[in-house]
């Protein structure tokens, strides 16, 4: 993968393995790369999707900074077909070299 292109949202183990093979590492709340990767894979197996912050920006998402209203989360959102697509800043980052990309967890907004 060319570093000039954005990493796409991660929603399956195959794409995660592709990123890991390209030198990316998952950094998470446990501060133990092995345990962080295991828990990240468990989220993917449950059908969760993580989107990189730079990809969200390039797709026109807006960001709300952490506050009491957002329960301390930074939120990315975009209205698609009159329905909000909302993502919360997760405790995971994708790291390659000195570049650290925050990952946002897709959440379902009640209708």
CSV table of C-alpha atoms in Angstrom, one decimal:
chain,number,residue,atom,x,y,z
A,1,UNK,CA,0.0,0.0,0.0
A,2,UNK,CA,1.3,3.4,-0.9
A,3,UNK,CA,1.6,5.7,2.2
A,4,UNK,CA,0.1,8.5,0.3
A,5,UNK,CA,-3.3,6.7,0.3
A,6,UNK,CA,-5.5,6.5,3.3
A,7,UNK,CA,-6.0,3.4,5.3
A,8,UNK,CA,-9.6,2.3,4.7
A,9,UNK,CA,-12.0,1.4,7.6
A,10,UNK,CA,-11.0,-1.9,9.2
A,11,UNK,CA,-14.0,-4.2,9.5
A,12,UNK,CA,-12.5,-7.7,8.9
A,13,UNK,CA,-9.5,-9.8,9.9
A,14,UNK,CA,-8.2,-10.1,6.3
A,15,UNK,CA,-7.7,-6.4,5.9
A,16,UNK,CA,-6.2,-6.1,9.4
A,17,UNK,CA,-3.7,-8.8,8.5
A,18,UNK,CA,-2.9,-6.9,5.3
A,19,UNK,CA,-2.1,-3.8,7.3
A,20,UNK,CA,-0.1,-5.7,9.9
A,21,UNK,CA,2.0,-7.2,7.0
A,22,UNK,CA,2.7,-3.7,5.8
A,23,UNK,CA,4.2,-2.7,9.1
A,24,UNK,CA,1.3,-1.2,11.0
A,25,UNK,CA,0.8,-2.1,14.6
A,26,UNK,CA,-2.4,-1.8,16.8
A,27,UNK,CA,-1.8,0.3,19.9
A,28,UNK,CA,-4.5,0.0,22.6
A,29,UNK,CA,-5.4,0.6,26.2
A,30,UNK,CA,-3.6,-2.4,27.6
A,31,UNK,CA,-0.1,-1.1,26.7
A,32,UNK,CA,0.7,-4.7,25.7
A,33,UNK,CA,0.8,-5.1,21.8
A,34,UNK,CA,-0.1,-8.8,21.9
A,35,UNK,CA,-3.2,-8.3,24.2
A,36,UNK,CA,-4.3,-5.1,22.4
A,37,UNK,CA,-4.2,-7.0,19.1
A,38,UNK,CA,-6.2,-9.9,20.5
A,39,UNK,CA,-8.9,-7.6,21.9
A,40,UNK,CA,-9.0,-5.6,18.6
A,41,UNK,CA,-9.5,-8.8,16.7
A,42,UNK,CA,-12.3,-9.8,19.0
A,43,UNK,CA,-14.1,-6.5,18.2
A,44,UNK,CA,-13.8,-7.3,14.5
A,45,UNK,CA,-15.2,-10.8,15.0
A,46,UNK,CA,-18.2,-9.2,16.6
A,47,UNK,CA,-18.8,-7.2,13.4
A,48,UNK,CA,-17.4,-3.9,14.7
A,49,UNK,CA,-15.8,-1.4,12.3
A,50,UNK,CA,-12.9,1.0,13.1
A,51,UNK,CA,-12.2,4.0,10.8
A,52,UNK,CA,-9.0,5.9,10.7
A,53,UNK,CA,-9.3,9.6,11.5
A,54,UNK,CA,-7.5,10.8,8.3
A,55,UNK,CA,-10.0,8.7,6.2
A,56,UNK,CA,-12.9,10.2,8.0
A,57,UNK,CA,-11.6,13.7,7.4
A,58,UNK,CA,-11.1,13.0,3.7
A,59,UNK,CA,-14.7,11.7,3.5
A,60,UNK,CA,-16.1,14.9,4.8
A,61,UNK,CA,-16.9,13.9,8.4
A,62,UNK,CA,-17.1,16.7,11.0
A,63,UNK,CA,-15.6,16.3,14.5
A,64,UNK,CA,-16.9,17.3,17.9
A,65,UNK,CA,-14.3,17.7,20.6
A,66,UNK,CA,-14.7,15.8,23.9
A,67,UNK,CA,-17.1,17.4,26.4
A,68,UNK,CA,-19.5,16.4,29.1
A,69,UNK,CA,-22.2,16.3,26.4
A,70,UNK,CA,-20.2,13.6,24.4
A,71,UNK,CA,-19.2,11.8,27.7
A,72,UNK,CA,-15.6,12.6,27.1
A,73,UNK,CA,-15.4,11.1,23.6
A,74,UNK,CA,-14.3,12.9,20.4
A,75,UNK,CA,-17.0,12.2,17.8
A,76,UNK,CA,-16.9,12.1,14.1
A,77,UNK,CA,-20.2,12.4,12.2
A,78,UNK,CA,-21.7,12.9,8.8
A,79,UNK,CA,-25.3,13.0,7.6
A,80,UNK,CA,-25.8,10.4,4.9
A,81,UNK,CA,-29.2,10.1,3.2
A,82,UNK,CA,-30.7,12.2,6.1
A,83,UNK,CA,-29.4,9.8,8.7
A,84,UNK,CA,-26.4,10.4,10.9
A,85,UNK,CA,-23.3,8.2,10.6
A,86,UNK,CA,-21.6,8.6,14.0
A,87,UNK,CA,-18.3,7.3,15.2
A,88,UNK,CA,-16.6,7.6,18.6
A,89,UNK,CA,-12.9,7.9,19.2
A,90,UNK,CA,-11.8,4.5,20.4
A,91,UNK,CA,-8.9,3.5,22.7
A,92,UNK,CA,-7.1,2.1,19.7
A,93,UNK,CA,-4.6,3.6,17.2
A,94,UNK,CA,-2.9,2.3,14.1
A,95,UNK,CA,0.8,3.0,14.3
A,96,UNK,CA,3.5,2.9,11.6
A,97,UNK,CA,6.9,4.4,12.4
A,98,UNK,CA,6.2,7.7,14.0
A,99,UNK,CA,2.7,8.1,12.5
A,100,UNK,CA,-0.1,7.3,14.9
A,101,UNK,CA,-3.7,7.3,13.4
A,102,UNK,CA,-6.6,7.4,15.9
A,103,UNK,CA,-9.3,4.8,15.1
A,104,UNK,CA,-13.0,5.6,15.5
A,105,UNK,CA,-15.6,2.9,16.4
A,106,UNK,CA,-18.8,3.0,14.3
A,107,UNK,CA,-21.9,3.1,16.5
A,108,UNK,CA,-25.5,2.5,15.6
A,109,UNK,CA,-27.6,5.6,16.2
A,110,UNK,CA,-31.2,4.7,17.3
A,111,UNK,CA,-33.9,5.5,14.7
